[in-house]
PDB file of C-alpha atoms in Angstrom:
ATOM      1  CA  MET A 278     -16.876 -17.679  20.778  1.00 41.00           C
ATOM      2  CA  PRO A 279     -14.721 -14.576  19.256  1.00 45.00           C
ATOM      3  CA  HIS A 280     -14.717 -15.092  16.273  1.00 47.00           C
ATOM      4  CA  LYS A 281     -12.212 -13.443  13.605  1.00 50.00           C
ATOM      5  CA  LYS A 282     -12.620  -9.748  12.560  1.00 51.00           C
ATOM      6  CA  MET A 283     -13.322  -9.104   8.893  1.00 49.00           C
ATOM      7  CA  THR A 284     -11.764  -7.697   6.655  1.00 52.00           C
ATOM      8  CA  ILE A 285     -13.708  -4.573   4.284  1.00 51.00           C
ATOM      9  CA  TYR A 286     -13.490  -6.914   1.625  1.00 49.00           C
ATOM     10  CA  GLU A 287     -15.087  -9.834   3.489  1.00 58.00           C
ATOM     11  CA  ASP A 288     -17.745  -7.484   4.602  1.00 61.00           C
ATOM     12  CA  SER A 289     -19.026  -5.864   1.504  1.00 69.00           C
ATOM     13  CA  GLU A 290     -18.279  -9.523  -0.138  1.00 72.00           C
ATOM     14  CA  ILE A 291     -20.930 -11.201   2.443  1.00 67.00           C
ATOM     15  CA  ARG A 292     -23.354  -7.592   1.634  1.00 65.00           C
ATOM     16  CA  LEU A 293     -23.079  -8.110  -2.336  1.00 73.00           C
ATOM     17  CA  PHE A 294     -23.800 -11.897  -1.392  1.00 73.00           C
ATOM     18  CA  PHE A 295     -27.216 -11.377   0.462  1.00 68.00           C
ATOM     19  CA  LYS A 296     -28.056  -9.379  -2.379  1.00 70.00           C
ATOM     20  CA  LYS A 297     -27.843 -11.250  -4.870  1.00 72.00           C
ATOM     21  CA  LYS A 298     -29.579 -13.586  -2.915  1.00 68.00           C
ATOM     22  CA  SER A 299     -32.400 -11.683  -1.646  1.00 68.00           C
ATOM     23  CA  LYS A 300     -35.183 -13.292  -3.472  1.00 72.00           C
ATOM     24  CA  TYR A 301     -34.925 -15.481  -1.113  1.00 76.00           C
ATOM     25  CA  ILE A 302     -35.031 -13.727   2.346  1.00 74.00           C
ATOM     26  CA  SER A 303     -37.046 -11.194   2.872  1.00 75.00           C
ATOM     27  CA  THR A 304     -36.715  -7.566   3.564  1.00 75.00           C
ATOM     28  CA  SER A 305     -36.326  -7.749   7.169  1.00 75.00           C
ATOM     29  CA  GLU A 306     -34.092 -10.678   7.217  1.00 73.00           C
ATOM     30  CA  TYR A 307     -31.694  -8.916   4.892  1.00 73.00           C
ATOM     31  CA  GLU A 308     -32.029  -5.424   7.125  1.00 74.00           C
ATOM     32  CA  THR A 309     -30.757  -7.621  10.230  1.00 71.00           C
ATOM     33  CA  ILE A 310     -28.182  -9.317   8.322  1.00 70.00           C
ATOM     34  CA  THR A 311     -27.113  -5.329   7.397  1.00 70.00           C
ATOM     35  CA  ASN A 312     -27.828  -4.702  10.954  1.00 67.00           C
ATOM     36  CA  ILE A 313     -25.444  -7.485  11.962  1.00 67.00           C
ATOM     37  CA  LEU A 314     -22.727  -6.618   9.548  1.00 69.00           C
ATOM     38  CA  GLU A 315     -23.047  -2.768  10.365  1.00 69.00           C
ATOM     39  CA  LYS A 316     -22.788  -3.954  14.684  1.00 66.00           C
ATOM     40  CA  ILE A 317     -20.019  -6.061  13.461  1.00 62.00           C
ATOM     41  CA  LYS A 318     -17.484  -3.250  12.267  1.00 65.00           C
ATOM     42  CA  HIS A 319     -18.444  -0.469  14.382  1.00 56.00           C
ATOM     43  CA  ASN A 320     -17.277  -2.827  17.182  1.00 57.00           C
ATOM     44  CA  GLU A 321     -14.198  -3.959  14.782  1.00 61.00           C
ATOM     45  CA  ASP A 322     -13.321  -0.103  14.317  1.00 61.00           C
ATOM     46  CA  ASN A 323     -13.853   0.532  18.239  1.00 61.00           C
ATOM     47  CA  ASP A 324     -10.893  -2.004  18.879  1.00 67.00           C
ATOM     48  CA  PHE A 325      -9.022  -0.690  16.293  1.00 79.00           C
ATOM     49  CA  THR A 326      -9.479   2.623  17.840  1.00 86.00           C
ATOM     50  CA  LYS A 327      -8.277   0.767  21.290  1.00 87.00           C
ATOM     51  CA  LEU A 328      -4.892  -0.801  20.074  1.00 88.00           C
ATOM     52  CA  LYS A 329      -3.930   2.712  18.197  1.00 92.00           C
ATOM     53  CA  GLU A 330      -5.068   4.524  21.508  1.00 91.00           C
ATOM     54  CA  GLU A 331      -3.231   2.083  23.607  1.00 93.00           C
ATOM     55  CA  GLY A 332      -0.088   2.073  20.922  1.00 93.00           C
ATOM     56  CA  ASP A 333      -0.304   6.064  21.879  1.00 94.00           C
ATOM     57  CA  LEU A 334       0.233   6.094  25.498  1.00 95.00           C
ATOM     58  CA  GLU A 335       2.451   3.030  25.654  1.00 96.00           C
ATOM     59  CA  TYR A 336       4.728   5.544  23.187  1.00 96.00           C
ATOM     60  CA  ARG A 337       4.702   8.746  25.212  1.00 96.00           C
ATOM     61  CA  LYS A 338       5.575   6.424  28.316  1.00 97.00           C
ATOM     62  CA  GLY A 339       8.560   5.596  25.845  1.00 98.00           C
ATOM     63  CA  SER A 340       7.339   2.324  26.438  1.00 98.00           C
ATOM     64  CA  TYR A 341       8.335   1.849  22.905  1.00 98.00           C
ATOM     65  CA  LYS A 342       8.485  -2.664  22.485  1.00 98.00           C
ATOM     66  CA  LYS A 343       5.193  -2.463  23.905  1.00 98.00           C
ATOM     67  CA  ALA A 344       3.951   0.150  21.424  1.00 97.00           C
ATOM     68  CA  ILE A 345       5.143  -1.854  18.413  1.00 98.00           C
ATOM     69  CA  GLU A 346       3.730  -4.477  19.615  1.00 97.00           C
ATOM     70  CA  LEU A 347      -0.130  -3.258  19.665  1.00 96.00           C
ATOM     71  CA  TYR A 348       0.686  -2.111  16.565  1.00 95.00           C
ATOM     72  CA  THR A 349       1.746  -4.736  14.833  1.00 96.00           C
ATOM     73  CA  LYS A 350      -1.520  -6.480  16.146  1.00 93.00           C
ATOM     74  CA  TYR A 351      -3.493  -3.723  14.630  1.00 90.00           C
ATOM     75  CA  LEU A 352      -1.219  -4.450  11.427  1.00 94.00           C
ATOM     76  CA  ASP A 353      -2.068  -8.074  11.142  1.00 91.00           C
ATOM     77  CA  GLU A 354      -5.940  -7.047  10.523  1.00 86.00           C
ATOM     78  CA  LYS A 355      -6.083  -3.800   8.671  1.00 86.00           C
ATOM     79  CA  GLN A 356      -3.604  -1.946   6.958  1.00 91.00           C
ATOM     80  CA  SER A 357      -2.696   1.781   8.006  1.00 93.00           C
ATOM     81  CA  PRO A 358      -0.458   4.226   6.645  1.00 96.00           C
ATOM     82  CA  VAL A 359      -1.001   5.872  10.348  1.00 96.00           C
ATOM     83  CA  ILE A 360       0.010   3.016  11.957  1.00 96.00           C
ATOM     84  CA  TYR A 361       2.948   2.277   9.941  1.00 98.00           C
ATOM     85  CA  ASN A 362       3.833   5.599  10.712  1.00 98.00           C
ATOM     86  CA  ASN A 363       3.449   5.204  14.081  1.00 98.00           C
ATOM     87  CA  ARG A 364       5.482   2.220  14.337  1.00 98.00           C
ATOM     88  CA  ALA A 365       8.240   3.290  12.767  1.00 99.00           C
ATOM     89  CA  ALA A 366       8.283   5.699  14.685  1.00 98.00           C
ATOM     90  CA  CYS A 367       8.712   3.532  17.889  1.00 99.00           C
ATOM     91  CA  TYR A 368      11.845   1.596  15.536  1.00 99.00           C
ATOM     92  CA  TYR A 369      12.886   4.840  14.983  1.00 99.00           C
ATOM     93  CA  LYS A 370      13.688   5.427  18.556  1.00 98.00           C
ATOM     94  CA  MET A 371      14.562   2.007  19.413  1.00 99.00           C
ATOM     95  CA  LYS A 372      17.384   2.827  16.630  1.00 99.00           C
ATOM     96  CA  MET A 373      15.935   0.178  14.700  1.00 99.00           C
ATOM     97  CA  TYR A 374      16.324   1.786  11.710  1.00 99.00           C
ATOM     98  CA  SER A 375      16.531  -1.016   8.323  1.00 98.00           C
ATOM     99  CA  GLU A 376      12.283  -1.623  10.559  1.00 99.00           C
ATOM    100  CA  CYS A 377      11.376   2.225   9.943  1.00 99.00           C
ATOM    101  CA  VAL A 378      12.156   2.228   6.786  1.00 99.00           C
ATOM    102  CA  ALA A 379      10.759  -1.370   5.925  1.00 98.00           C
ATOM    103  CA  ASP A 380       7.271   0.637   7.397  1.00 98.00           C
ATOM    104  CA  CYS A 381       7.713   3.618   5.830  1.00 98.00           C
ATOM    105  CA  LYS A 382       8.066   1.710   2.152  1.00 98.00           C
ATOM    106  CA  ALA A 383       4.553  -0.385   3.914  1.00 98.00           C
ATOM    107  CA  GLY A 384       2.830   3.040   4.082  1.00 98.00           C
ATOM    108  CA  LEU A 385       3.677   4.753   1.248  1.00 98.00           C
ATOM    109  CA  LEU A 386       2.253   2.102  -1.337  1.00 98.00           C
ATOM    110  CA  LEU A 387      -0.829   2.597   1.188  1.00 97.00           C
ATOM    111  CA  GLU A 388      -0.475   7.069   1.696  1.00 97.00           C
ATOM    112  CA  LYS A 389       2.459   7.634  -1.560  1.00 97.00           C
ATOM    113  CA  ASN A 390       2.287  11.714  -1.155  1.00 97.00           C
ATOM    114  CA  ASN A 391       2.618  11.324   2.726  1.00 98.00           C
ATOM    115  CA  ILE A 392       5.567  13.034   3.822  1.00 98.00           C
ATOM    116  CA  LYS A 393       5.833  11.581   6.667  1.00 98.00           C
ATOM    117  CA  PHE A 394       7.227   8.395   5.861  1.00 99.00           C
ATOM    118  CA  TYR A 395       9.707  10.228   3.364  1.00 99.00           C
ATOM    119  CA  VAL A 396      11.392  12.324   6.195  1.00 99.00           C
ATOM    120  CA  LYS A 397      11.286   9.459   8.318  1.00 99.00           C
ATOM    121  CA  ILE A 398      13.088   7.242   5.696  1.00 99.00           C
ATOM    122  CA  ALA A 399      15.582   9.917   4.646  1.00 98.00           C
ATOM    123  CA  SER A 400      16.812  10.324   8.903  1.00 98.00           C
ATOM    124  CA  ALA A 401      16.839   6.874   8.766  1.00 99.00           C
ATOM    125  CA  LYS A 402      19.565   6.929   6.107  1.00 98.00           C
ATOM    126  CA  LEU A 403      21.293   9.433   7.682  1.00 97.00           C
ATOM    127  CA  GLU A 404      21.562   8.217  10.872  1.00 97.00           C
ATOM    128  CA  CYS A 405      22.834   4.761   9.133  1.00 98.00           C
ATOM    129  CA  ASN A 406      25.821   7.456   7.381  1.00 95.00           C
ATOM    130  CA  GLU A 407      23.686   5.690   3.870  1.00 97.00           C
ATOM    131  CA  ASN A 408      23.565   9.726   2.453  1.00 96.00           C
ATOM    132  CA  THR A 409      23.378   9.166  -0.791  1.00 96.00           C
ATOM    133  CA  GLU A 410      20.387   7.141   0.240  1.00 98.00           C
ATOM    134  CA  ALA A 411      19.293   9.949   2.370  1.00 98.00           C
ATOM    135  CA  LEU A 412      19.967  12.202  -0.392  1.00 97.00           C
ATOM    136  CA  GLU A 413      17.458  10.329  -2.760  1.00 98.00           C
ATOM    137  CA  TRP A 414      14.553  10.232  -0.623  1.00 98.00           C
ATOM    138  CA  SER A 415      14.815  13.924  -0.014  1.00 98.00           C
ATOM    139  CA  GLU A 416      14.836  14.807  -3.184  1.00 98.00           C
ATOM    140  CA  LYS A 417      11.254  12.498  -3.863  1.00 98.00           C
ATOM    141  CA  GLY A 418       9.834  13.949  -0.179  1.00 98.00           C
ATOM    142  CA  LEU A 419      10.407  16.955  -1.589  1.00 98.00           C
ATOM    143  CA  ASN A 420       8.832  16.303  -5.047  1.00 98.00           C
ATOM    144  CA  VAL A 421       6.023  15.923  -2.476  1.00 98.00           C
ATOM    145  CA  GLU A 422       6.346  18.778  -0.591  1.00 98.00           C
ATOM    146  CA  LYS A 423       8.453  21.052  -2.161  1.00 97.00           C
ATOM    147  CA  GLU A 424       9.315  24.030   1.399  1.00 97.00           C
ATOM    148  CA  ASN A 425       9.255  21.347   3.346  1.00 98.00           C
ATOM    149  CA  ARG A 426      12.217  22.411   5.710  1.00 98.00           C
ATOM    150  CA  ILE A 427      13.642  18.970   7.031  1.00 98.00           C
ATOM    151  CA  LEU A 428      14.080  17.865   3.982  1.00 98.00           C
ATOM    152  CA  GLN A 429      15.819  21.118   2.690  1.00 98.00           C
ATOM    153  CA  GLU A 430      18.295  20.981   5.533  1.00 98.00           C
ATOM    154  CA  TYR A 431      19.171  17.302   5.207  1.00 97.00           C
ATOM    155  CA  ILE A 432      20.188  18.362   1.682  1.00 97.00           C
ATOM    156  CA  ILE A 433      22.220  21.160   2.984  1.00 96.00           C
ATOM    157  CA  LYS A 434      24.030  18.500   5.696  1.00 95.00           C
ATOM    158  CA  ILE A 435      24.281  15.808   3.382  1.00 94.00           C
ATOM    159  CA  ASN A 436      25.998  17.913   0.495  1.00 92.00           C
ATOM    160  CA  ASP A 437      27.968  19.483   3.624  1.00 91.00           C
ATOM    161  CA  ILE A 438      29.330  15.569   4.478  1.00 86.00           C
ATOM    162  CA  LYS A 439      30.456  15.882   0.842  1.00 80.00           C
ATOM    163  CA  ILE A 440      31.904  19.118   0.542  1.00 85.00           C
ATOM    164  CA  SER A 441      34.166  18.414   3.982  1.00 81.00           C
ATOM    165  CA  SER A 442      35.045  14.545   2.576  1.00 76.00           C
ATOM    166  CA  VAL A 443      36.573  15.636  -0.197  1.00 69.00           C
TER     167      VAL A 443
END
């Protein structure tokens, strides 16, 4: 019978529970429980790796919708900046810019200095002609990585657009 996967938090809570109750179980029973939890975690990690790899393969094939489904399945169980970034890339390729931005923002909550998120948001905002927001995100990204050429180019492009529209 399949069971719901444990989160890292649930795993640590279970370990803590058994550690506190160690006077009621033998050392070998505690070790058995720990080994079972390790096996579950290992299998779960393999499942997540498989989902990511399948999503990556679908992305490379250009099957963005299928890749999104796989990445979403992963994110339903476990938060990951890498997976948010990958799914955001799919949304971007499908011109689903608001979804792309939402995933990038979710990823930034997990990894605030990941320059890829700033670049994708700025790029998506440019695609939507939201130049003020694209400029803001480009500047935020340059605060993380001052020498990022892509963001520097976006700022030049946005300033050129502003000048030509005057």
